């Protein structure tokens, strides 16, 4: 199983994951911390970037530092970056910083890990304007419609299916998971958030998510796990020779 969005640096340090994971940064301080903490864990891949809640920290020095660190071989993506209508940071600043991070992704040729809350229309516009389809990536914690997901698919993005799928009230997410092409789907826990539902054994969480997807799509659990892992490797542009425990 491949967890494509887990904040492992915020979980107990003795926790070791059996399968591959992608750990996205939130703050600038996370960047060096994550590179140091996971240097000896080849199954832990990193995404470095600035979360929309942190955009007021963005400056040219920050941009240059990020650009330099993006060349580290353990860093496979830029993230998590995006737009969030629920945050106090201004929408204008969020858009400026998102555009600059997309341009960095294009410079280094690495995919994006996107965060979006109630701004999918604007996100699509910016991705199109900035030619983000060149690198593609994953929209984590997907919570919008089938139509929006298909528009993202045309731009080379998959969607992260997380614990929201375990909430029976999230019918729109279930509808998207049921109807979208299998090649779009990847698994994620977003641990340690959100903490208000679902078990706290993160490997078990990922299993439950895979089981729910299999149930909704009338597929075998093994097929879902194989497909989502293959999708993660493709969307993250991992080399054909990349190996990990599964």
mmCIF file of N, CA and C in Angstrom, residues 109-221:
data_model
loop_
_atom_site.group_PDB
_atom_site.id
_atom_site.type_symbol
_atom_site.label_atom_id
_atom_site.label_comp_id
_atom_site.label_asym_id
_atom_site.label_seq_id
_atom_site.Cartn_x
_atom_site.Cartn_y
_atom_site.Cartn_z
ATOM 1 N N UNK A 109 10.891 20.005 -13.031
ATOM 2 C CA UNK A 109 10.253 18.844 -13.648
ATOM 3 C C UNK A 109 9.681 17.848 -12.662
ATOM 4 N N UNK A 110 9.145 18.356 -11.554
ATOM 5 C CA UNK A 110 8.560 17.463 -10.552
ATOM 6 C C UNK A 110 7.087 17.797 -10.343
ATOM 7 N N UNK A 111 6.263 16.785 -10.029
ATOM 8 C CA UNK A 111 4.812 16.985 -9.923
ATOM 9 C C UNK A 111 4.415 17.781 -8.684
ATOM 10 N N UNK A 112 3.137 18.183 -8.681
ATOM 11 C CA UNK A 112 2.572 18.990 -7.606
ATOM 12 C C UNK A 112 1.681 18.153 -6.697
ATOM 13 N N UNK A 113 1.735 18.433 -5.410
ATOM 14 C CA UNK A 113 0.781 17.882 -4.448
ATOM 15 C C UNK A 113 -0.096 19.050 -4.019
ATOM 16 N N UNK A 114 -1.352 19.030 -4.454
ATOM 17 C CA UNK A 114 -2.234 20.181 -4.294
ATOM 18 C C UNK A 114 -3.210 20.022 -3.138
ATOM 19 N N UNK A 115 -3.430 21.138 -2.452
ATOM 20 C CA UNK A 115 -4.413 21.256 -1.373
ATOM 21 C C UNK A 115 -5.455 22.251 -1.863
ATOM 22 N N UNK A 116 -6.726 21.873 -1.804
ATOM 23 C CA UNK A 116 -7.764 22.805 -2.242
ATOM 24 C C UNK A 116 -9.014 22.649 -1.383
ATOM 25 N N UNK A 117 -9.491 23.780 -0.866
ATOM 26 C CA UNK A 117 -10.740 23.814 -0.106
ATOM 27 C C UNK A 117 -11.619 24.918 -0.675
ATOM 28 N N UNK A 118 -12.709 24.522 -1.312
ATOM 29 C CA UNK A 118 -13.743 25.427 -1.809
ATOM 30 C C UNK A 118 -13.226 26.481 -2.786
ATOM 31 N N UNK A 119 -12.172 26.122 -3.539
ATOM 32 C CA UNK A 119 -11.663 27.046 -4.564
ATOM 33 C C UNK A 119 -11.255 26.274 -5.823
ATOM 34 N N UNK A 120 -11.977 25.223 -6.114
ATOM 35 C CA UNK A 120 -11.592 24.364 -7.236
ATOM 36 C C UNK A 120 -11.682 25.079 -8.579
ATOM 37 N N UNK A 121 -12.683 25.938 -8.757
ATOM 38 C CA UNK A 121 -12.805 26.659 -10.018
ATOM 39 C C UNK A 121 -11.589 27.515 -10.290
ATOM 40 N N UNK A 122 -11.169 28.254 -9.283
ATOM 41 C CA UNK A 122 -9.995 29.114 -9.436
ATOM 42 C C UNK A 122 -8.730 28.274 -9.582
ATOM 43 N N UNK A 123 -8.654 27.173 -8.861
ATOM 44 C CA UNK A 123 -7.498 26.290 -8.989
ATOM 45 C C UNK A 123 -7.350 25.804 -10.423
ATOM 46 N N UNK A 124 -8.436 25.378 -11.023
ATOM 47 C CA UNK A 124 -8.385 24.910 -12.411
ATOM 48 C C UNK A 124 -7.894 26.008 -13.344
ATOM 49 N N UNK A 125 -8.371 27.224 -13.146
ATOM 50 C CA UNK A 125 -7.938 28.342 -13.992
ATOM 51 C C UNK A 125 -6.434 28.557 -13.884
ATOM 52 N N UNK A 126 -5.917 28.548 -12.667
ATOM 53 C CA UNK A 126 -4.486 28.785 -12.461
ATOM 54 C C UNK A 126 -3.654 27.645 -13.040
ATOM 55 N N UNK A 127 -4.089 26.414 -12.842
ATOM 56 C CA UNK A 127 -3.354 25.274 -13.405
ATOM 57 C C UNK A 127 -3.277 25.370 -14.920
ATOM 58 N N UNK A 128 -4.356 25.787 -15.552
ATOM 59 C CA UNK A 128 -4.370 25.945 -17.003
ATOM 60 C C UNK A 128 -3.462 27.090 -17.436
ATOM 61 N N UNK A 129 -3.567 28.223 -16.762
ATOM 62 C CA UNK A 129 -2.773 29.396 -17.126
ATOM 63 C C UNK A 129 -1.281 29.162 -16.952
ATOM 64 N N UNK A 130 -0.912 28.363 -15.961
ATOM 65 C CA UNK A 130 0.504 28.123 -15.659
ATOM 66 C C UNK A 130 1.050 26.855 -16.313
ATOM 67 N N UNK A 131 0.261 26.228 -17.184
ATOM 68 C CA UNK A 131 0.704 25.016 -17.906
ATOM 69 C C UNK A 131 1.126 23.898 -16.958
ATOM 70 N N UNK A 132 0.377 23.751 -15.869
ATOM 71 C CA UNK A 132 0.719 22.738 -14.868
ATOM 72 C C UNK A 132 0.571 21.316 -15.385
ATOM 73 N N UNK A 133 -0.141 21.137 -16.495
ATOM 74 C CA UNK A 133 -0.281 19.801 -17.075
ATOM 75 C C UNK A 133 1.072 19.211 -17.454
ATOM 76 N N UNK A 134 2.067 20.064 -17.630
ATOM 77 C CA UNK A 134 3.413 19.591 -17.968
ATOM 78 C C UNK A 134 3.969 18.673 -16.886
ATOM 79 N N UNK A 135 3.617 18.942 -15.627
ATOM 80 C CA UNK A 135 4.128 18.119 -14.526
ATOM 81 C C UNK A 135 3.041 17.281 -13.855
ATOM 82 N N UNK A 136 1.783 17.754 -13.871
ATOM 83 C CA UNK A 136 0.696 17.007 -13.245
ATOM 84 C C UNK A 136 0.912 16.825 -11.757
ATOM 85 N N UNK A 137 0.300 15.763 -11.215
ATOM 86 C CA UNK A 137 0.455 15.497 -9.796
ATOM 87 C C UNK A 137 -0.789 14.917 -9.166
ATOM 88 N N UNK A 138 -1.015 15.246 -7.901
ATOM 89 C CA UNK A 138 -2.119 14.690 -7.118
ATOM 90 C C UNK A 138 -2.824 15.818 -6.373
ATOM 91 N N UNK A 139 -4.155 15.823 -6.437
ATOM 92 C CA UNK A 139 -4.952 16.717 -5.597
ATOM 93 C C UNK A 139 -5.346 15.915 -4.369
ATOM 94 N N UNK A 140 -4.792 16.275 -3.238
ATOM 95 C CA UNK A 140 -4.987 15.437 -2.055
ATOM 96 C C UNK A 140 -6.323 15.745 -1.378
ATOM 97 N N UNK A 141 -6.833 14.753 -0.655
ATOM 98 C CA UNK A 141 -8.063 14.928 0.116
ATOM 99 C C UNK A 141 -9.218 15.418 -0.729
ATOM 100 N N UNK A 142 -9.423 14.792 -1.869
ATOM 101 C CA UNK A 142 -10.399 15.313 -2.835
ATOM 102 C C UNK A 142 -11.801 15.346 -2.247
ATOM 103 N N UNK A 143 -12.498 16.476 -2.504
ATOM 104 C CA UNK A 143 -13.825 16.645 -1.905
ATOM 105 C C UNK A 143 -14.807 17.359 -2.827
ATOM 106 N N UNK A 144 -14.533 17.365 -4.133
ATOM 107 C CA UNK A 144 -15.418 18.070 -5.065
ATOM 108 C C UNK A 144 -16.159 17.073 -5.958
ATOM 109 N N UNK A 145 -16.654 17.560 -7.088
ATOM 110 C CA UNK A 145 -17.541 16.771 -7.941
ATOM 111 C C UNK A 145 -16.783 15.892 -8.926
ATOM 112 N N UNK A 146 -17.537 15.009 -9.568
ATOM 113 C CA UNK A 146 -16.983 14.186 -10.642
ATOM 114 C C UNK A 146 -16.488 15.076 -11.771
ATOM 115 N N UNK A 147 -17.267 16.103 -12.115
ATOM 116 C CA UNK A 147 -16.927 16.977 -13.241
ATOM 117 C C UNK A 147 -15.606 17.704 -13.010
ATOM 118 N N UNK A 148 -15.412 18.216 -11.806
ATOM 119 C CA UNK A 148 -14.153 18.897 -11.491
ATOM 120 C C UNK A 148 -12.992 17.908 -11.550
ATOM 121 N N UNK A 149 -13.195 16.713 -11.033
ATOM 122 C CA UNK A 149 -12.140 15.699 -11.060
ATOM 123 C C UNK A 149 -11.738 15.354 -12.491
ATOM 124 N N UNK A 150 -12.707 15.255 -13.377
ATOM 125 C CA UNK A 150 -12.394 14.949 -14.775
ATOM 126 C C UNK A 150 -11.624 16.090 -15.428
ATOM 127 N N UNK A 151 -11.943 17.331 -15.053
ATOM 128 C CA UNK A 151 -11.186 18.478 -15.561
ATOM 129 C C UNK A 151 -9.745 18.423 -15.060
ATOM 130 N N UNK A 152 -9.555 18.023 -13.816
ATOM 131 C CA UNK A 152 -8.209 17.853 -13.273
ATOM 132 C C UNK A 152 -7.470 16.722 -13.984
ATOM 133 N N UNK A 153 -8.194 15.661 -14.288
ATOM 134 C CA UNK A 153 -7.608 14.516 -14.999
ATOM 135 C C UNK A 153 -7.035 14.946 -16.345
ATOM 136 N N UNK A 154 -7.743 15.823 -17.043
ATOM 137 C CA UNK A 154 -7.270 16.323 -18.338
ATOM 138 C C UNK A 154 -5.966 17.099 -18.201
ATOM 139 N N UNK A 155 -5.722 17.620 -16.996
ATOM 140 C CA UNK A 155 -4.497 18.370 -16.734
ATOM 141 C C UNK A 155 -3.405 17.491 -16.121
ATOM 142 N N UNK A 156 -3.643 16.179 -16.079
ATOM 143 C CA UNK A 156 -2.619 15.266 -15.604
ATOM 144 C C UNK A 156 -2.597 15.012 -14.116
ATOM 145 N N UNK A 157 -3.722 15.285 -13.447
ATOM 146 C CA UNK A 157 -3.775 15.100 -11.997
ATOM 147 C C UNK A 157 -4.656 13.924 -11.608
ATOM 148 N N UNK A 158 -4.203 13.186 -10.595
ATOM 149 C CA UNK A 158 -5.032 12.191 -9.946
ATOM 150 C C UNK A 158 -5.608 12.777 -8.676
ATOM 151 N N UNK A 159 -6.447 12.005 -7.991
ATOM 152 C CA UNK A 159 -7.041 12.496 -6.748
ATOM 153 C C UNK A 159 -6.721 11.557 -5.593
ATOM 154 N N UNK A 160 -6.416 12.160 -4.451
ATOM 155 C CA UNK A 160 -6.159 11.399 -3.242
ATOM 156 C C UNK A 160 -7.455 11.087 -2.523
ATOM 157 N N UNK A 161 -7.711 9.806 -2.299
ATOM 158 C CA UNK A 161 -8.912 9.364 -1.585
ATOM 159 C C UNK A 161 -8.500 9.048 -0.154
ATOM 160 N N UNK A 162 -9.073 9.799 0.788
ATOM 161 C CA UNK A 162 -8.686 9.652 2.182
ATOM 162 C C UNK A 162 -9.822 9.212 3.073
ATOM 163 N N UNK A 163 -9.714 9.566 4.348
ATOM 164 C CA UNK A 163 -10.675 9.080 5.340
ATOM 165 C C UNK A 163 -12.085 9.621 5.141
ATOM 166 N N UNK A 164 -12.232 10.671 4.356
ATOM 167 C CA UNK A 164 -13.577 11.192 4.108
ATOM 168 C C UNK A 164 -14.462 10.136 3.450
ATOM 169 N N UNK A 165 -13.855 9.225 2.694
ATOM 170 C CA UNK A 165 -14.639 8.183 2.022
ATOM 171 C C UNK A 165 -15.277 7.236 3.039
ATOM 172 N N UNK A 166 -14.753 7.201 4.263
ATOM 173 C CA UNK A 166 -15.309 6.340 5.310
ATOM 174 C C UNK A 166 -16.518 6.973 5.993
ATOM 175 N N UNK A 167 -16.786 8.231 5.670
ATOM 176 C CA UNK A 167 -17.935 8.946 6.227
ATOM 177 C C UNK A 167 -19.127 8.757 5.294
ATOM 178 N N UNK A 168 -20.148 8.065 5.748
ATOM 179 C CA UNK A 168 -21.300 7.757 4.898
ATOM 180 C C UNK A 168 -22.037 9.002 4.420
ATOM 181 N N UNK A 169 -21.818 10.138 5.079
ATOM 182 C CA UNK A 169 -22.484 11.374 4.666
ATOM 183 C C UNK A 169 -21.785 12.053 3.487
ATOM 184 N N UNK A 170 -20.565 11.624 3.182
ATOM 185 C CA UNK A 170 -19.796 12.241 2.093
ATOM 186 C C UNK A 170 -20.169 11.593 0.759
ATOM 187 N N UNK A 171 -21.423 11.762 0.371
ATOM 188 C CA UNK A 171 -21.928 11.075 -0.823
ATOM 189 C C UNK A 171 -21.251 11.559 -2.106
ATOM 190 N N UNK A 172 -20.889 12.839 -2.156
ATOM 191 C CA UNK A 172 -20.251 13.360 -3.361
ATOM 192 C C UNK A 172 -18.892 12.711 -3.590
ATOM 193 N N UNK A 173 -18.182 12.407 -2.501
ATOM 194 C CA UNK A 173 -16.889 11.745 -2.641
ATOM 195 C C UNK A 173 -17.090 10.305 -3.106
ATOM 196 N N UNK A 174 -18.072 9.624 -2.537
ATOM 197 C CA UNK A 174 -18.379 8.254 -2.960
ATOM 198 C C UNK A 174 -18.768 8.221 -4.432
ATOM 199 N N UNK A 175 -19.525 9.220 -4.867
ATOM 200 C CA UNK A 175 -19.936 9.289 -6.271
ATOM 201 C C UNK A 175 -18.728 9.456 -7.176
ATOM 202 N N UNK A 176 -17.803 10.329 -6.780
ATOM 203 C CA UNK A 176 -16.602 10.533 -7.584
ATOM 204 C C UNK A 176 -15.770 9.259 -7.657
ATOM 205 N N UNK A 177 -15.557 8.618 -6.522
ATOM 206 C CA UNK A 177 -14.751 7.396 -6.488
ATOM 207 C C UNK A 177 -15.386 6.299 -7.333
ATOM 208 N N UNK A 178 -16.698 6.240 -7.352
ATOM 209 C CA UNK A 178 -17.409 5.212 -8.115
ATOM 210 C C UNK A 178 -17.309 5.450 -9.611
ATOM 211 N N UNK A 179 -17.381 6.702 -10.035
ATOM 212 C CA UNK A 179 -17.522 7.014 -11.454
ATOM 213 C C UNK A 179 -16.220 7.341 -12.174
ATOM 214 N N UNK A 180 -15.194 7.749 -11.457
ATOM 215 C CA UNK A 180 -13.970 8.196 -12.115
ATOM 216 C C UNK A 180 -13.154 7.022 -12.643
ATOM 217 N N UNK A 181 -12.324 7.264 -13.671
ATOM 218 C CA UNK A 181 -11.436 6.208 -14.154
ATOM 219 C C UNK A 181 -10.514 5.724 -13.036
ATOM 220 N N UNK A 182 -10.288 4.436 -12.979
ATOM 221 C CA UNK A 182 -9.450 3.865 -11.919
ATOM 222 C C UNK A 182 -8.054 4.469 -11.917
ATOM 223 N N UNK A 183 -7.581 4.892 -13.075
ATOM 224 C CA UNK A 183 -6.224 5.429 -13.193
ATOM 225 C C UNK A 183 -6.044 6.764 -12.469
ATOM 226 N N UNK A 184 -7.133 7.356 -11.984
ATOM 227 C CA UNK A 184 -7.061 8.639 -11.280
ATOM 228 C C UNK A 184 -6.849 8.496 -9.784
ATOM 229 N N UNK A 185 -7.082 7.327 -9.221
ATOM 230 C CA UNK A 185 -7.212 7.193 -7.772
ATOM 231 C C UNK A 185 -5.918 6.778 -7.085
ATOM 232 N N UNK A 186 -5.610 7.461 -5.977
ATOM 233 C CA UNK A 186 -4.531 7.035 -5.085
ATOM 234 C C UNK A 186 -5.052 7.097 -3.650
ATOM 235 N N UNK A 187 -4.361 6.396 -2.752
ATOM 236 C CA UNK A 187 -4.775 6.329 -1.352
ATOM 237 C C UNK A 187 -3.988 7.322 -0.504
ATOM 238 N N UNK A 188 -4.628 7.823 0.553
ATOM 239 C CA UNK A 188 -3.937 8.693 1.500
ATOM 240 C C UNK A 188 -4.627 8.630 2.861
ATOM 241 N N UNK A 189 -3.856 8.933 3.906
ATOM 242 C CA UNK A 189 -4.450 9.050 5.242
ATOM 243 C C UNK A 189 -4.521 10.492 5.721
ATOM 244 N N UNK A 190 -3.592 11.344 5.276
ATOM 245 C CA UNK A 190 -3.445 12.716 5.774
ATOM 246 C C UNK A 190 -3.195 12.725 7.278
ATOM 247 N N UNK A 191 -2.650 11.640 7.799
ATOM 248 C CA UNK A 191 -2.343 11.585 9.235
ATOM 249 C C UNK A 191 -1.356 12.695 9.603
ATOM 250 N N UNK A 192 -1.488 13.302 10.783
ATOM 251 C CA UNK A 192 -2.436 12.966 11.853
ATOM 252 C C UNK A 192 -3.796 13.657 11.755
ATOM 253 N N UNK A 193 -4.120 14.251 10.601
ATOM 254 C CA UNK A 193 -5.424 14.920 10.457
ATOM 255 C C UNK A 193 -6.291 14.142 9.485
ATOM 256 N N UNK A 194 -7.591 14.275 9.520
ATOM 257 C CA UNK A 194 -8.394 14.823 10.621
ATOM 258 C C UNK A 194 -8.549 13.773 11.712
ATOM 259 N N UNK A 195 -8.630 14.180 12.930
ATOM 260 C CA UNK A 195 -8.614 13.253 14.060
ATOM 261 C C UNK A 195 -10.005 12.922 14.584
ATOM 262 N N UNK A 196 -11.042 13.468 13.970
ATOM 263 C CA UNK A 196 -12.379 13.296 14.541
ATOM 264 C C UNK A 196 -13.109 12.063 14.028
ATOM 265 N N UNK A 197 -12.509 11.316 13.087
ATOM 266 C CA UNK A 197 -13.144 10.065 12.700
ATOM 267 C C UNK A 197 -12.096 9.096 12.182
ATOM 268 N N UNK A 198 -12.447 7.826 12.246
ATOM 269 C CA UNK A 198 -11.557 6.794 11.745
ATOM 270 C C UNK A 198 -10.553 6.336 12.789
ATOM 271 N N UNK A 199 -10.030 5.122 12.635
ATOM 272 C CA UNK A 199 -9.036 4.585 13.567
ATOM 273 C C UNK A 199 -7.724 5.353 13.467
ATOM 274 N N UNK A 200 -6.877 5.223 14.473
ATOM 275 C CA UNK A 200 -5.617 5.955 14.505
ATOM 276 C C UNK A 200 -4.411 5.070 14.171
ATOM 277 N N UNK A 201 -4.627 3.810 13.836
ATOM 278 C CA UNK A 201 -3.574 2.941 13.318
ATOM 279 C C UNK A 201 -3.509 3.218 11.817
ATOM 280 N N UNK A 202 -2.456 3.927 11.382
ATOM 281 C CA UNK A 202 -2.479 4.496 10.032
ATOM 282 C C UNK A 202 -2.452 3.442 8.933
ATOM 283 N N UNK A 203 -1.749 2.326 9.167
ATOM 284 C CA UNK A 203 -1.781 1.258 8.171
ATOM 285 C C UNK A 203 -3.183 0.677 8.071
ATOM 286 N N UNK A 204 -3.849 0.542 9.211
ATOM 287 C CA UNK A 204 -5.229 0.051 9.208
ATOM 288 C C UNK A 204 -6.155 1.024 8.498
ATOM 289 N N UNK A 205 -5.925 2.319 8.689
ATOM 290 C CA UNK A 205 -6.740 3.333 8.010
ATOM 291 C C UNK A 205 -6.650 3.147 6.504
ATOM 292 N N UNK A 206 -5.431 2.978 6.007
ATOM 293 C CA UNK A 206 -5.237 2.834 4.565
ATOM 294 C C UNK A 206 -5.946 1.585 4.046
ATOM 295 N N UNK A 207 -5.893 0.513 4.823
ATOM 296 C CA UNK A 207 -6.598 -0.713 4.447
ATOM 297 C C UNK A 207 -8.098 -0.476 4.371
ATOM 298 N N UNK A 208 -8.651 0.225 5.357
ATOM 299 C CA UNK A 208 -10.093 0.512 5.363
ATOM 300 C C UNK A 208 -10.494 1.361 4.156
ATOM 301 N N UNK A 209 -9.652 2.319 3.799
ATOM 302 C CA UNK A 209 -9.945 3.163 2.633
ATOM 303 C C UNK A 209 -9.951 2.312 1.366
ATOM 304 N N UNK A 210 -8.947 1.445 1.222
ATOM 305 C CA UNK A 210 -8.906 0.560 0.062
ATOM 306 C C UNK A 210 -10.111 -0.356 -0.003
ATOM 307 N N UNK A 211 -10.526 -0.874 1.146
ATOM 308 C CA UNK A 211 -11.703 -1.747 1.194
ATOM 309 C C UNK A 211 -12.961 -1.000 0.768
ATOM 310 N N UNK A 212 -13.093 0.243 1.208
ATOM 311 C CA UNK A 212 -14.273 1.037 0.852
ATOM 312 C C UNK A 212 -14.304 1.325 -0.642
ATOM 313 N N UNK A 213 -13.156 1.645 -1.217
ATOM 314 C CA UNK A 213 -13.094 1.881 -2.660
ATOM 315 C C UNK A 213 -13.478 0.616 -3.412
ATOM 316 N N UNK A 214 -12.953 -0.521 -2.976
ATOM 317 C CA UNK A 214 -13.280 -1.796 -3.623
ATOM 318 C C UNK A 214 -14.776 -2.063 -3.566
ATOM 319 N N UNK A 215 -15.376 -1.788 -2.422
ATOM 320 C CA UNK A 215 -16.818 -1.990 -2.265
ATOM 321 C C UNK A 215 -17.602 -1.090 -3.214
ATOM 322 N N UNK A 216 -17.234 0.189 -3.279
ATOM 323 C CA UNK A 216 -17.961 1.147 -4.118
ATOM 324 C C UNK A 216 -17.822 0.823 -5.600
ATOM 325 N N UNK A 217 -16.656 0.344 -5.997
ATOM 326 C CA UNK A 217 -16.386 0.096 -7.415
ATOM 327 C C UNK A 217 -16.638 -1.356 -7.815
ATOM 328 N N UNK A 218 -17.023 -2.179 -6.856
ATOM 329 C CA UNK A 218 -17.269 -3.595 -7.121
ATOM 330 C C UNK A 218 -16.022 -4.258 -7.710
ATOM 331 N N UNK A 219 -14.897 -4.005 -7.076
ATOM 332 C CA UNK A 219 -13.624 -4.572 -7.481
ATOM 333 C C UNK A 219 -13.008 -5.302 -6.289
ATOM 334 N N UNK A 220 -12.001 -6.109 -6.547
ATOM 335 C CA UNK A 220 -11.329 -6.790 -5.443
ATOM 336 C C UNK A 220 -10.406 -5.812 -4.721
ATOM 337 N N UNK A 221 -10.202 -6.070 -3.435
ATOM 338 C CA UNK A 221 -9.311 -5.209 -2.657
ATOM 339 C C UNK A 221 -7.902 -5.226 -3.240
#
